Amino acid sequence: MSTDEPSSTAEKHGHEHHEVEGPGYPTPAAMRTESEREKTAFVIALRVGMDVDGSDFIGVVDLDPESDTYSELVDTVEMPNKGDELHHFGWNSCSSSCHTEGLMRDHLIVPGQRSSRIHILDAEDPRNMEIEKVIEPEEIFEYDLSAPHTVHCVPGGKVVISMLGDANGELPGGFLQLDQSDFSIDGHWEADRGDMEMNYDYWYQPRHNVMISTEWAAPKTYYPGFDLDDVEEGKYGDSIHIWDWENKEHQQTLNFGEEGQIPLEIRMPHDPEETQGYVGAALSSNILRFWEESDGVWEWEKVIDVESREHPDWDMPVPGLVTDIVLSLDDQYLFFSNWLHGDMRMYDVSDFGNPRLVDRIWTGGNFADRQEIQGTEIRGAPQMLQLSRDGKRIYWTTSLFSSWDNQFYPEIGEKGSLMMKADVYPDEGRMELDEDFLVDFGDAPGGPARAHEIRWPGGDCTSDVWQ
């Protein structure tokens, strides 16, 4: 199922021989093999829940090993307000726009999870970004939505953002659509929400007219921190939702029950022909596979189970807490983080229904042997992941969410979190921690910060969807 070989179907869809030139790459294989090595990373950094009296910011990290400032935070773009809790972000246009003339991948859409404020940054010059526009929360609340999360550019000149709550931070959530040209609000994306109430991440495969969304909880449930009683009271999600992409209507719910409590990040193969994918169930600490049957009905199964572990300081077995997953651009390897255990795993998924563990790295967490690097205490554990386009380097940050950080790794709230890296050897199926690379956001200008999601200028493994 490698995406490295151009398919006849891809040519049929005009993604091998189009006449106009837009941003991105015609195929995942082209991005993987033709793009340059990443030289800059945009990293979300926030100060919510810390003693630092400052705003959240987008950090610019130097990833060019030939540079004198390699593995340093070389610039920051401060947000105009405090308390946003920047979380996930995305682009104004993506690789599905490669056949659309006149577009540029030059603006980042950066929402605040806690403020519901959306920032539009001009990122044409990756090392000299500027805030171009701010959509204030009151404008969002008019559509009875709040807590923006996943940002995807979509065909038709639009940007769609999953929203986790209503204007009061309660359920249901929904999807907000922006116009790509001026970032004005169109309104709700969905025409019929069906029985979807909780929301979190989503992925879409336009060739198969499908979008699939996951669940966290109402903002008012998860904002204060994690409470197991909330799980027992059914306040956290355990399902994913299948949508008709074209008609924007809810079609089916896959309920996982205890096997899939808190299904967060979702990834479908980069091959746009695929009608299957994975979702990481954080609390259950399982990787679940879902797929479409020939009759159009979607099914699921558990393919990876991370067993909970006993710890002398915990009065219950500690779950791994799978908080992020990423697929390589050739769809051969799946990586995911176990934030409470402290490891980041690499699976060969050449046989998608039978993932094979090939390697893991232990850093930080509650069980890892390695608790420092370059003499710096590892605060937190592998959390948000980003893989290089060629699949040879994987980077991660160690902060999850401000109130959850303060609950499970309080040192992050005091000293900030870290960004780390491992070299990946796809041909050998192994990883090696790069102990020469460390970005300590405890030393950020203006005081410590929590580093979270990572993006590359030019596209990456977690934000690009091909038509």
XYZ file of C-alpha atoms in Angstrom:
467
model
C 0.000 0.000 0.000
C 3.008 2.307 -0.392
C 2.205 5.694 -1.891
C 5.591 5.875 -3.618
C 4.368 4.419 -6.885
C 2.145 6.716 -8.981
C -1.158 4.996 -9.586
C -3.276 5.051 -12.714
C -6.058 6.404 -10.540
C -3.896 9.345 -9.543
C -3.339 10.143 -13.194
C -7.065 9.858 -13.810
C -7.668 12.457 -11.160
C -5.205 14.804 -12.825
C -2.612 14.733 -10.068
C 0.299 13.631 -12.222
C -0.104 15.866 -15.231
C -1.998 19.009 -14.379
C -1.382 22.139 -16.419
C -1.462 24.782 -13.694
C 0.775 24.991 -10.690
C -0.438 25.585 -7.147
C 1.161 24.999 -3.772
C 2.125 21.577 -2.499
C 2.909 18.360 -4.326
C 0.775 16.273 -6.680
C 1.265 13.071 -4.668
C 2.512 12.052 -1.216
C 5.433 10.343 -2.963
C 6.413 13.628 -4.616
C 6.405 15.432 -1.299
C 8.407 12.623 0.308
C 11.074 12.369 -2.359
C 11.266 15.829 -3.969
C 10.993 18.226 -1.022
C 14.033 19.583 0.765
C 14.979 18.644 4.310
C 13.052 20.693 6.874
C 15.078 23.736 7.965
C 12.502 25.501 10.120
C 9.776 24.359 12.482
C 6.794 26.329 13.660
C 6.001 25.264 17.224
C 2.961 26.245 19.269
C 4.051 27.532 22.693
C 1.765 28.672 25.461
C 1.865 30.105 28.913
C -1.637 29.359 30.158
C -1.549 27.989 33.701
C 2.018 29.141 34.371
C 3.421 31.793 36.654
C 4.712 33.652 33.602
C 2.585 36.695 32.874
C 2.817 36.481 29.130
C 1.032 35.633 25.931
C 1.188 32.409 23.978
C 3.405 32.478 20.909
C 4.464 30.658 17.770
C 8.087 29.659 18.127
C 10.419 29.355 15.146
C 13.016 26.606 15.671
C 16.138 26.309 13.522
C 16.402 22.748 12.146
C 19.244 23.353 9.708
C 22.221 21.331 11.019
C 24.548 23.616 9.022
C 23.311 26.677 10.882
C 25.046 28.292 13.858
C 21.670 28.418 15.625
C 20.722 24.777 14.972
C 18.227 23.437 17.535
C 17.605 26.901 18.934
C 14.455 28.962 19.247
C 15.348 31.764 16.823
C 12.139 33.805 16.754
C 8.773 34.141 18.455
C 5.499 35.704 17.361
C 3.572 36.745 20.457
C -0.213 36.656 20.397
C -1.929 40.000 21.132
C -3.916 38.624 24.109
C -3.178 36.374 27.067
C -4.847 33.066 27.894
C -5.509 31.725 24.391
C -4.139 28.203 25.005
C -2.929 27.781 21.433
C -3.232 24.105 20.623
C -3.409 22.890 17.008
C -3.028 24.899 13.813
C -3.101 24.564 10.047
C -2.590 26.123 6.632
C -4.732 28.227 4.345
C -4.010 25.922 1.408
C -2.591 22.416 1.134
C -1.471 19.813 -1.319
C -5.009 19.323 -2.536
C -4.494 22.759 -4.138
C -1.561 21.770 -6.316
C -3.690 22.065 -9.450
C -5.164 25.449 -8.440
C -3.343 28.365 -9.962
C -2.690 31.504 -7.953
C -2.794 30.024 -4.433
C 0.062 30.107 -1.961
C 0.621 28.174 1.241
C 1.482 31.362 3.055
C -0.945 31.774 5.971
C -1.206 29.856 9.232
C -4.568 29.609 10.980
C -3.817 29.470 14.714
C -6.793 28.980 17.063
C -6.881 29.414 20.815
C -8.485 26.366 22.447
C -9.422 28.206 25.631
C -10.171 31.679 24.256
C -11.882 30.622 20.990
C -9.871 33.393 19.304
C -8.489 32.572 15.821
C -5.279 34.183 14.568
C -4.266 34.436 10.928
C -0.493 34.734 10.445
C 1.294 35.683 7.251
C 4.036 33.022 7.081
C 5.366 33.624 3.572
C 8.742 34.340 5.154
C 9.065 31.522 7.738
C 11.495 33.515 9.836
C 9.625 36.783 9.753
C 5.972 35.968 10.393
C 3.343 38.593 11.174
C -0.175 38.477 12.571
C -2.449 39.624 9.767
C -5.912 39.175 11.243
C -7.599 38.129 14.483
C -11.097 36.677 14.633
C -12.377 37.553 18.091
C -14.296 35.020 20.235
C -17.529 37.000 20.063
C -17.587 36.474 16.308
C -17.314 32.709 16.871
C -19.949 32.616 19.604
C -22.492 34.092 17.185
C -22.504 30.665 15.554
C -22.968 28.928 18.934
C -19.510 27.373 18.703
C -16.319 27.518 20.793
C -12.976 25.800 21.439
C -11.499 25.463 17.916
C -9.214 22.494 17.313
C -8.211 20.844 14.012
C -7.649 23.145 11.024
C -7.699 21.716 7.490
C -7.754 23.574 4.225
C -10.299 21.875 1.966
C -11.224 22.029 -1.726
C -13.342 24.914 -2.898
C -11.318 27.676 -1.295
C -12.392 26.969 2.261
C -10.847 26.210 5.640
C -12.766 23.961 8.066
C -12.090 23.932 11.820
C -13.485 21.373 14.278
C -15.134 23.107 17.245
C -15.451 21.263 20.536
C -18.234 23.152 22.261
C -21.132 25.524 21.949
C -20.893 29.197 22.861
C -21.118 28.274 26.561
C -18.453 25.581 26.449
C -21.033 22.831 26.626
C -22.009 20.214 24.031
C -22.564 19.921 21.142
C -19.600 20.997 19.097
C -19.544 21.354 15.340
C -17.431 22.668 12.468
C -16.690 26.256 11.507
C -15.965 27.178 7.897
C -13.789 30.113 6.847
C -13.351 31.581 3.398
C -9.808 31.057 2.167
C -9.601 34.412 0.389
C -10.152 36.762 3.339
C -10.666 34.424 6.311
C -14.190 35.638 6.883
C -16.593 33.258 8.621
C -19.015 31.396 6.340
C -20.794 29.681 9.252
C -21.212 26.014 10.124
C -19.681 23.508 7.711
C -22.078 20.712 8.618
C -25.575 20.617 7.142
C -26.833 17.843 9.428
C -24.946 16.971 12.626
C -26.988 13.822 13.279
C -26.127 12.287 16.656
C -22.623 13.800 16.781
C -22.222 15.930 19.887
C -18.599 15.590 20.954
C -15.847 16.637 18.590
C -12.062 16.716 18.375
C -9.904 15.776 15.358
C -10.957 14.926 11.789
C -9.570 13.628 8.497
C -11.119 13.487 5.052
C -10.631 11.453 1.863
C -12.434 13.419 -0.863
C -12.105 10.715 -3.533
C -14.314 8.545 -1.365
C -16.607 11.340 -0.228
C -15.887 10.702 3.431
C -14.853 12.689 6.480
C -14.319 11.051 9.886
C -14.291 12.923 13.205
C -13.334 11.904 16.743
C -14.389 12.889 20.277
C -12.862 14.485 23.370
C -15.453 16.092 25.655
C -17.207 19.375 26.348
C -14.687 22.170 26.979
C -16.136 22.713 30.445
C -15.342 19.057 31.219
C -11.681 18.961 30.138
C -10.652 22.585 30.781
C -10.209 22.158 34.591
C -8.227 18.911 34.264
C -8.840 15.177 34.065
C -11.292 13.571 36.487
C -11.939 9.812 36.259
C -15.446 10.403 37.577
C -16.198 12.340 34.390
C -15.303 9.230 32.386
C -17.572 7.058 34.507
C -20.365 9.594 34.045
C -20.001 9.379 30.260
C -18.680 12.886 29.822
C -15.773 11.737 27.627
C -16.071 10.369 24.119
C -15.762 6.764 22.944
C -16.910 7.010 19.298
C -15.993 8.294 15.858
C -18.344 9.704 13.257
C -18.587 9.052 9.521
C -19.698 11.997 7.370
C -20.828 12.425 3.783
C -18.141 14.862 2.694
C -20.035 16.379 -0.211
C -23.430 16.689 1.451
C -21.875 17.512 4.859
C -24.219 15.122 6.615
C -23.583 12.682 9.444
C -23.965 9.093 8.264
C -22.751 6.616 10.871
C -21.305 6.379 14.378
C -18.772 3.731 15.379
C -19.044 3.215 19.129
C -15.928 1.676 20.687
C -17.063 1.437 24.313
C -14.267 0.708 26.792
C -11.885 -0.241 23.980
C -11.918 3.295 22.645
C -12.277 5.760 25.475
C -11.257 9.288 24.473
C -10.474 8.725 20.775
C -8.310 11.717 19.940
C -6.023 11.867 16.899
C -7.151 10.266 13.638
C -5.004 9.480 10.593
C -5.974 7.968 7.288
C -3.304 6.866 4.778
C -1.820 9.571 2.595
C -2.805 7.444 -0.383
C -6.102 9.109 -1.332
C -7.450 5.796 -2.593
C -7.511 4.240 0.876
C -10.735 3.864 2.855
C -9.289 2.863 6.189
C -7.292 4.460 8.970
C -6.293 4.548 12.609
C -7.477 6.417 15.664
C -5.578 6.593 18.949
C -7.827 6.041 21.975
C -5.958 7.970 24.651
C -7.406 6.622 27.893
C -7.962 3.066 26.669
C -4.471 3.256 25.185
C -5.437 1.316 22.089
C -4.911 1.905 18.407
C -8.140 1.157 16.578
C -8.383 0.491 12.868
C -11.506 1.435 10.913
C -12.422 0.681 7.324
C -15.255 0.810 4.798
C -16.856 -2.443 3.698
C -17.968 -2.998 0.106
C -21.554 -2.121 1.043
C -20.485 1.288 2.353
C -20.823 0.387 6.036
C -17.829 1.211 8.235
C -16.356 -1.294 10.708
C -13.569 -1.230 13.291
C -11.197 -3.448 15.267
C -8.511 -3.052 17.914
C -5.058 -3.634 16.430
C -2.704 -2.387 19.191
C -3.246 -2.586 22.954
C -0.871 -0.767 25.316
C -1.224 -2.470 28.669
C -1.488 -0.350 31.801
C 1.392 -0.620 34.270
C 1.560 -0.624 38.053
C 3.394 2.297 39.653
C 4.117 2.712 43.382
C 2.891 6.321 43.360
C -0.407 5.581 41.627
C -3.444 3.929 43.221
C -4.496 2.529 39.852
C -2.607 0.998 36.911
C -1.142 3.757 34.743
C -2.471 3.807 31.145
C -0.035 4.676 28.374
C -2.291 7.566 27.282
C -1.915 7.557 23.514
C -2.076 11.268 22.779
C -0.747 11.548 19.219
C -0.251 9.344 16.159
C 1.411 10.005 12.787
C 1.767 8.029 9.538
C 4.820 8.319 7.302
C 4.144 9.760 3.854
C 4.658 6.333 2.255
C 2.115 4.909 4.735
C 4.604 2.271 5.844
C 5.201 3.342 9.449
C 2.906 4.420 12.259
C 4.336 6.306 15.240
C 2.505 7.103 18.462
C 3.213 8.526 21.893
C 2.432 7.076 25.325
C 2.501 10.296 27.333
C 2.108 8.785 30.813
C 4.413 5.818 30.264
C 7.145 7.838 28.535
C 7.747 6.010 25.248
C 7.256 6.789 21.575
C 6.660 3.727 19.389
C 7.294 2.864 15.740
C 5.176 0.200 13.995
C 5.521 -1.280 10.519
C 2.000 -1.077 9.074
C 2.735 -2.476 5.608
C -0.016 -4.927 6.549
C -2.472 -2.330 7.814
C -4.559 -4.761 9.835
C -1.530 -6.287 11.547
C 0.821 -3.567 12.822
C 4.239 -4.855 13.879
C 6.203 -3.097 16.626
C 9.726 -2.464 15.346
C 11.186 0.045 17.799
C 10.503 2.438 20.654
C 12.294 5.253 22.486
C 11.928 5.932 26.189
C 12.345 9.523 27.385
C 10.780 11.061 30.481
C 7.383 9.862 31.676
C 6.708 7.640 34.674
C 8.671 4.563 33.588
C 11.543 5.572 31.298
C 15.154 4.936 32.293
C 16.197 8.131 30.513
C 15.107 11.123 32.585
C 17.520 13.744 31.289
C 19.287 14.763 28.092
C 22.290 17.108 27.883
C 21.978 17.416 31.667
C 18.439 18.785 31.355
C 15.597 17.059 33.188
C 13.002 15.729 30.753
C 9.796 17.441 31.777
C 6.813 15.423 30.551
C 7.202 12.724 27.909
C 6.774 12.267 24.139
C 3.501 13.906 23.185
C 2.865 15.842 19.935
C 4.775 14.188 17.068
C 5.870 15.396 13.652
C 7.754 13.268 11.128
C 10.014 14.720 8.459
C 8.707 14.463 4.921
C 11.369 11.918 3.967
C 10.530 9.850 7.047
C 14.059 10.029 8.460
C 13.606 12.310 11.482
C 10.847 12.430 14.059
C 10.433 15.354 16.443
C 8.223 15.660 19.496
C 7.245 18.037 22.249
C 6.324 17.081 25.808
C 3.323 19.236 26.781
C -0.296 18.079 26.375
C -2.767 20.662 27.741
C -2.143 23.223 30.461
C -4.411 21.873 33.194
C -3.534 18.256 32.359
C 0.196 19.095 32.370
C -0.151 20.649 35.804
C -1.947 17.552 37.039
C 0.404 14.862 35.710
C 3.705 16.679 35.110
C 3.597 19.842 37.271
C 7.236 20.602 36.500
C 6.151 21.610 32.976
C 4.040 24.390 34.462
C 7.026 25.581 36.476
C 9.895 25.205 34.009
C 8.359 24.794 30.564
C 8.517 21.808 28.238
C 10.971 20.463 25.669
C 11.292 19.617 21.993
C 13.350 16.534 21.120
C 14.267 14.467 18.061
C 15.176 10.976 16.931
C 16.753 9.840 13.676
C 14.666 7.235 11.871
C 16.108 4.498 9.663
C 13.140 3.294 7.601
C 15.132 0.649 5.733
C 16.194 -0.896 9.030
C 12.965 -0.197 10.910
C 14.567 1.524 13.877
C 15.035 4.888 15.605
C 17.896 6.483 17.493
C 17.546 9.375 19.933
C 19.572 12.408 18.810
C 21.154 13.591 22.042
C 22.645 16.616 20.282
C 19.193 18.046 19.626
C 17.229 19.687 22.422
C 15.083 22.819 22.496
C 14.321 23.870 26.049
C 11.246 26.075 26.064
C 12.095 26.837 29.676
C 14.587 29.301 28.197
C 12.088 31.001 25.879
C 12.289 34.811 25.702
C 9.944 36.236 28.301
C 9.902 33.084 30.395
C 9.113 29.363 30.229
C 6.453 28.059 27.868
C 4.736 24.808 26.958
C 5.713 23.570 23.476
C 2.946 21.736 21.656
C 2.155 21.095 17.974
C 4.851 21.249 15.248
C 4.478 22.197 11.564
C 6.912 22.511 8.653
C 6.783 25.284 6.075
C 5.968 23.425 2.876
C 3.698 20.768 4.344
C 3.947 17.810 6.655
C 2.625 14.361 7.500
C -0.272 15.471 9.686
C -1.855 18.425 7.887
C -1.802 17.513 4.198
C -4.631 15.610 2.517
C -4.493 14.717 -1.172
C -7.498 14.813 -3.463
